[in-house]
Amino acid sequence: MIIGTVRILPPSGRHADVLEVLQSVQGPVRAQPGCVACDIYQEQGPEPAVVFVERWDTDAALAAHLRSDMYRRILGAIELSSDQPEIRFEHVSAS
C-alpha cells in the first residue's frame, strides 16, 4: 500500500477555498481504480492546516492518479499554500 499525504497551510481567508477544491475531488478520487481511501483532515492550532490523505493499493494505481486531471486540481490547492506544503509518499508493507 502507498500512502500519499499532502499538508497545506492556506493563507488567511483561503482556508475554505482549499477545502472546497479538495472536497470536490474526494469522491472522484475514491472512485479511481486502486484507491483504498481518500480523506481530508483539518489541523487546529497556530498554523491551521488542511491535510489530504490518499491510500493506494499499487504503484501503478498511484502513478495513473498522479497523471490524472483530478491530481491537477489537487496541485491547484497545493499552490494556494502560504508556506512550503508537505508532500509525502510512503510505501507500507505491513502494519
CSV table of N, CA and C in Angstrom, one decimal:
chain,number,residue,atom,x,y,z
A,1,MET,N,0.8,-1.2,0.0
A,1,MET,CA,0.0,0.0,0.0
A,1,MET,C,0.9,1.2,0.0
A,2,ILE,N,0.4,2.3,-0.7
A,2,ILE,CA,1.1,3.5,-0.7
A,2,ILE,C,0.2,4.6,-0.1
A,3,ILE,N,0.8,5.3,0.8
A,3,ILE,CA,0.0,6.4,1.5
A,3,ILE,C,0.6,7.7,1.0
A,4,GLY,N,-0.2,8.5,0.4
A,4,GLY,CA,0.2,9.9,0.0
A,4,GLY,C,-0.5,10.9,0.9
A,5,THR,N,0.4,11.8,1.4
A,5,THR,CA,-0.1,12.8,2.4
A,5,THR,C,0.3,14.2,1.8
A,6,VAL,N,-0.7,15.1,1.8
A,6,VAL,CA,-0.4,16.5,1.4
A,6,VAL,C,-0.9,17.4,2.5
A,7,ARG,N,0.0,18.2,3.1
A,7,ARG,CA,-0.3,19.1,4.2
A,7,ARG,C,-0.2,20.5,3.6
A,8,ILE,N,-1.3,21.2,3.6
A,8,ILE,CA,-1.4,22.6,3.0
A,8,ILE,C,-1.6,23.6,4.1
A,9,LEU,N,-0.9,24.7,4.1
A,9,LEU,CA,-1.1,25.8,5.0
A,9,LEU,C,-1.8,26.9,4.3
A,10,PRO,N,-3.1,27.0,4.3
A,10,PRO,CA,-3.8,28.0,3.5
A,10,PRO,C,-3.6,29.4,4.1
A,11,PRO,N,-3.4,30.4,3.2
A,11,PRO,CA,-3.3,31.8,3.7
A,11,PRO,C,-4.6,32.2,4.3
A,12,SER,N,-4.5,33.3,5.1
A,12,SER,CA,-5.7,33.8,5.8
A,12,SER,C,-6.8,34.1,4.7
A,13,GLY,N,-8.0,33.6,5.0
A,13,GLY,CA,-9.1,33.9,4.1
A,13,GLY,C,-9.2,32.9,3.0
A,14,ARG,N,-8.3,31.9,2.8
A,14,ARG,CA,-8.3,31.0,1.7
A,14,ARG,C,-8.5,29.5,2.2
A,15,HIS,N,-8.7,29.4,3.5
A,15,HIS,CA,-8.9,28.0,4.0
A,15,HIS,C,-10.1,27.3,3.3
A,16,ALA,N,-11.2,28.0,3.2
A,16,ALA,CA,-12.5,27.5,2.6
A,16,ALA,C,-12.2,27.1,1.1
A,17,ASP,N,-11.4,27.9,0.4
A,17,ASP,CA,-11.1,27.6,-1.0
A,17,ASP,C,-10.3,26.3,-1.1
A,18,VAL,N,-9.4,26.1,-0.2
A,18,VAL,CA,-8.6,24.9,-0.3
A,18,VAL,C,-9.5,23.7,0.0
A,19,LEU,N,-10.3,23.8,1.0
A,19,LEU,CA,-11.2,22.7,1.4
A,19,LEU,C,-12.2,22.4,0.2
A,20,GLU,N,-12.7,23.5,-0.4
A,20,GLU,CA,-13.7,23.3,-1.5
A,20,GLU,C,-13.0,22.5,-2.6
A,21,VAL,N,-11.8,22.8,-3.0
A,21,VAL,CA,-11.2,22.1,-4.1
A,21,VAL,C,-11.0,20.6,-3.7
A,22,LEU,N,-10.4,20.4,-2.5
A,22,LEU,CA,-10.2,19.0,-2.1
A,22,LEU,C,-11.4,18.2,-1.9
A,23,GLN,N,-12.5,18.8,-1.4
A,23,GLN,CA,-13.8,18.1,-1.2
A,23,GLN,C,-14.4,17.8,-2.6
A,24,SER,N,-14.1,18.6,-3.6
A,24,SER,CA,-14.7,18.4,-4.9
A,24,SER,C,-14.0,17.2,-5.6
A,25,VAL,N,-12.8,16.9,-5.3
A,25,VAL,CA,-12.1,15.8,-5.9
A,25,VAL,C,-12.2,14.5,-5.0
A,26,GLN,N,-12.6,14.6,-3.8
A,26,GLN,CA,-12.5,13.5,-2.9
A,26,GLN,C,-13.3,12.3,-3.4
A,27,GLY,N,-14.6,12.5,-3.8
A,27,GLY,CA,-15.4,11.4,-4.3
A,27,GLY,C,-14.8,10.8,-5.6
A,28,PRO,N,-14.5,11.6,-6.6
A,28,PRO,CA,-13.9,11.0,-7.8
A,28,PRO,C,-12.6,10.3,-7.6
A,29,VAL,N,-11.8,10.8,-6.7
A,29,VAL,CA,-10.5,10.1,-6.4
A,29,VAL,C,-10.8,8.7,-5.8
A,30,ARG,N,-11.8,8.7,-4.8
A,30,ARG,CA,-12.2,7.4,-4.2
A,30,ARG,C,-12.7,6.4,-5.3
A,31,ALA,N,-13.2,6.9,-6.3
A,31,ALA,CA,-13.8,6.0,-7.4
A,31,ALA,C,-12.7,5.5,-8.4
A,32,GLN,N,-11.5,6.1,-8.3
A,32,GLN,CA,-10.5,5.6,-9.2
A,32,GLN,C,-10.0,4.2,-8.9
A,33,PRO,N,-9.7,3.4,-9.9
A,33,PRO,CA,-9.2,2.1,-9.6
A,33,PRO,C,-8.0,2.1,-8.7
A,34,GLY,N,-8.0,1.2,-7.7
A,34,GLY,CA,-6.8,1.1,-6.9
A,34,GLY,C,-6.8,2.0,-5.7
A,35,CYS,N,-7.8,3.0,-5.6
A,35,CYS,CA,-7.8,3.8,-4.4
A,35,CYS,C,-8.5,3.1,-3.3
A,36,VAL,N,-7.8,3.0,-2.2
A,36,VAL,CA,-8.3,2.3,-1.0
A,36,VAL,C,-9.1,3.3,-0.1
A,37,ALA,N,-8.6,4.5,0.0
A,37,ALA,CA,-9.2,5.6,0.8
A,37,ALA,C,-8.7,6.9,0.4
A,38,CYS,N,-9.5,7.9,0.7
A,38,CYS,CA,-9.2,9.3,0.4
A,38,CYS,C,-9.9,10.2,1.5
A,39,ASP,N,-9.1,10.8,2.4
A,39,ASP,CA,-9.7,11.6,3.5
A,39,ASP,C,-9.1,13.0,3.6
A,40,ILE,N,-9.9,13.9,4.2
A,40,ILE,CA,-9.5,15.2,4.4
A,40,ILE,C,-9.6,15.5,5.9
A,41,TYR,N,-8.5,16.1,6.4
A,41,TYR,CA,-8.4,16.5,7.9
A,41,TYR,C,-8.1,17.9,8.0
A,42,GLN,N,-8.6,18.5,9.1
A,42,GLN,CA,-8.2,19.9,9.4
A,42,GLN,C,-7.5,20.0,10.7
A,43,GLU,N,-6.3,20.5,10.7
A,43,GLU,CA,-5.5,20.7,11.9
A,43,GLU,C,-5.8,22.1,12.5
A,44,GLN,N,-6.0,22.1,13.8
A,44,GLN,CA,-6.2,23.3,14.5
A,44,GLN,C,-4.9,23.8,15.1
A,45,GLY,N,-4.8,25.0,15.5
A,45,GLY,CA,-3.6,25.5,16.2
A,45,GLY,C,-3.1,26.8,15.6
A,46,PRO,N,-1.9,27.1,15.9
A,46,PRO,CA,-1.3,28.4,15.5
A,46,PRO,C,-1.1,28.4,13.9
A,47,GLU,N,-0.9,27.3,13.3
A,47,GLU,CA,-0.8,27.2,11.9
A,47,GLU,C,-1.9,26.2,11.4
A,48,PRO,N,-3.1,26.6,11.3
A,48,PRO,CA,-4.2,25.6,10.8
A,48,PRO,C,-3.9,25.1,9.4
A,49,ALA,N,-3.9,23.8,9.3
A,49,ALA,CA,-3.5,23.2,8.0
A,49,ALA,C,-4.7,22.3,7.5
A,50,VAL,N,-4.7,22.0,6.2
A,50,VAL,CA,-5.6,21.1,5.7
A,50,VAL,C,-4.7,19.9,5.2
A,51,VAL,N,-5.1,18.7,5.6
A,51,VAL,CA,-4.3,17.5,5.3
A,51,VAL,C,-5.2,16.6,4.4
A,52,PHE,N,-4.6,16.2,3.3
A,52,PHE,CA,-5.3,15.3,2.3
A,52,PHE,C,-4.5,14.0,2.3
A,53,VAL,N,-5.2,12.9,2.6
A,53,VAL,CA,-4.5,11.6,2.7
A,53,VAL,C,-5.2,10.6,1.8
A,54,GLU,N,-4.4,10.0,0.9
A,54,GLU,CA,-4.8,9.0,0.0
A,54,GLU,C,-4.1,7.7,0.3
A,55,ARG,N,-4.8,6.6,0.0
A,55,ARG,CA,-4.2,5.3,0.2
A,55,ARG,C,-4.4,4.5,-1.1
A,56,TRP,N,-3.4,4.0,-1.7
A,56,TRP,CA,-3.4,3.3,-3.0
A,56,TRP,C,-2.9,1.9,-2.8
A,57,ASP,N,-3.5,0.9,-3.5
A,57,ASP,CA,-3.1,-0.5,-3.4
A,57,ASP,C,-1.9,-0.8,-4.2
A,58,THR,N,-1.6,-0.1,-5.3
A,58,THR,CA,-0.4,-0.4,-6.1
A,58,THR,C,0.3,0.9,-6.6
A,59,ASP,N,1.6,0.7,-6.9
A,59,ASP,CA,2.3,1.8,-7.5
A,59,ASP,C,1.7,2.3,-8.8
A,60,ALA,N,1.2,1.3,-9.6
A,60,ALA,CA,0.6,1.6,-10.9
A,60,ALA,C,-0.7,2.4,-10.7
A,61,ALA,N,-1.5,2.1,-9.7
A,61,ALA,CA,-2.7,2.9,-9.5
A,61,ALA,C,-2.3,4.3,-9.1
A,62,LEU,N,-1.3,4.5,-8.2
A,62,LEU,CA,-0.9,5.8,-7.8
A,62,LEU,C,-0.3,6.6,-9.0
A,63,ALA,N,0.5,5.9,-9.8
A,63,ALA,CA,1.1,6.6,-11.0
A,63,ALA,C,0.0,7.1,-11.9
A,64,ALA,N,-1.1,6.3,-12.2
A,64,ALA,CA,-2.2,6.7,-13.0
A,64,ALA,C,-2.9,7.9,-12.4
A,65,HIS,N,-3.1,7.9,-11.1
A,65,HIS,CA,-3.7,9.0,-10.4
A,65,HIS,C,-2.9,10.3,-10.5
A,66,LEU,N,-1.6,10.2,-10.4
A,66,LEU,CA,-0.7,11.4,-10.4
A,66,LEU,C,-0.7,12.0,-11.8
A,67,ARG,N,-1.1,11.2,-12.8
A,67,ARG,CA,-1.2,11.8,-14.2
A,67,ARG,C,-2.6,12.2,-14.6
A,68,SER,N,-3.6,12.1,-13.6
A,68,SER,CA,-5.0,12.4,-13.9
A,68,SER,C,-5.3,13.9,-13.8
A,69,ASP,N,-6.5,14.2,-14.3
A,69,ASP,CA,-7.0,15.6,-14.2
A,69,ASP,C,-7.3,15.9,-12.7
A,70,MET,N,-7.7,14.9,-12.0
A,70,MET,CA,-8.1,15.1,-10.6
A,70,MET,C,-6.8,15.5,-9.8
A,71,TYR,N,-5.7,15.0,-10.1
A,71,TYR,CA,-4.5,15.4,-9.4
A,71,TYR,C,-4.0,16.8,-9.8
A,72,ARG,N,-4.3,17.2,-11.0
A,72,ARG,CA,-4.1,18.6,-11.4
A,72,ARG,C,-4.8,19.6,-10.5
A,73,ARG,N,-6.1,19.2,-10.2
A,73,ARG,CA,-6.9,20.0,-9.3
A,73,ARG,C,-6.3,20.0,-7.9
A,74,ILE,N,-5.8,18.9,-7.4
A,74,ILE,CA,-5.1,18.8,-6.1
A,74,ILE,C,-3.9,19.7,-6.1
A,75,LEU,N,-3.1,19.7,-7.2
A,75,LEU,CA,-2.0,20.6,-7.3
A,75,LEU,C,-2.4,22.0,-7.2
A,76,GLY,N,-3.5,22.4,-7.8
A,76,GLY,CA,-4.0,23.8,-7.7
A,76,GLY,C,-4.2,24.2,-6.2
A,77,ALA,N,-4.8,23.2,-5.4
A,77,ALA,CA,-5.0,23.5,-4.0
A,77,ALA,C,-3.6,23.6,-3.3
A,78,ILE,N,-2.7,22.8,-3.7
A,78,ILE,CA,-1.3,22.8,-3.1
A,78,ILE,C,-0.7,24.2,-3.3
A,79,GLU,N,-0.9,24.7,-4.5
A,79,GLU,CA,-0.3,26.0,-4.9
A,79,GLU,C,-0.9,27.2,-4.1
A,80,LEU,N,-2.0,27.0,-3.4
A,80,LEU,CA,-2.6,28.0,-2.5
A,80,LEU,C,-1.9,28.1,-1.2
A,81,SER,N,-1.0,27.1,-0.9
A,81,SER,CA,-0.3,27.1,0.4
A,81,SER,C,0.5,28.4,0.7
A,82,SER,N,0.3,28.9,1.8
A,82,SER,CA,1.1,30.2,2.2
A,82,SER,C,2.5,29.9,2.6
A,83,ASP,N,2.8,28.6,2.9
A,83,ASP,CA,4.2,28.2,3.2
A,83,ASP,C,4.5,26.9,2.5
A,84,GLN,N,5.7,26.5,2.6
A,84,GLN,CA,6.1,25.2,1.9
A,84,GLN,C,5.1,24.1,2.3
A,85,PRO,N,4.4,23.5,1.3
A,85,PRO,CA,3.5,22.4,1.6
A,85,PRO,C,4.3,21.2,1.9
A,86,GLU,N,3.8,20.2,2.6
A,86,GLU,CA,4.4,19.0,2.9
A,86,GLU,C,3.8,17.9,2.0
A,87,ILE,N,4.6,17.2,1.2
A,87,ILE,CA,4.0,16.2,0.3
A,87,ILE,C,4.9,14.9,0.6
A,88,ARG,N,4.2,13.8,0.9
A,88,ARG,CA,5.0,12.6,1.2
A,88,ARG,C,4.2,11.4,0.6
A,89,PHE,N,5.0,10.4,0.1
A,89,PHE,CA,4.5,9.2,-0.3
A,89,PHE,C,5.3,8.1,0.4
A,90,GLU,N,4.5,7.2,1.1
A,90,GLU,CA,5.1,6.2,2.0
A,90,GLU,C,4.6,4.8,1.5
A,91,HIS,N,5.5,3.9,1.3
A,91,HIS,CA,5.2,2.5,1.0
A,91,HIS,C,5.1,1.7,2.3
A,92,VAL,N,4.0,1.1,2.5
A,92,VAL,CA,3.7,0.3,3.7
A,92,VAL,C,3.6,-1.1,3.3
A,93,SER,N,4.4,-2.0,3.9
A,93,SER,CA,4.4,-3.4,3.6
A,93,SER,C,3.7,-4.2,4.7
A,94,ALA,N,3.6,-3.6,5.9
A,94,ALA,CA,2.9,-4.3,7.0
A,94,ALA,C,2.6,-3.3,8.0
A,95,SER,N,1.6,-3.6,8.8
A,95,SER,CA,1.3,-2.7,9.9
A,95,SER,C,0.9,-3.5,11.1
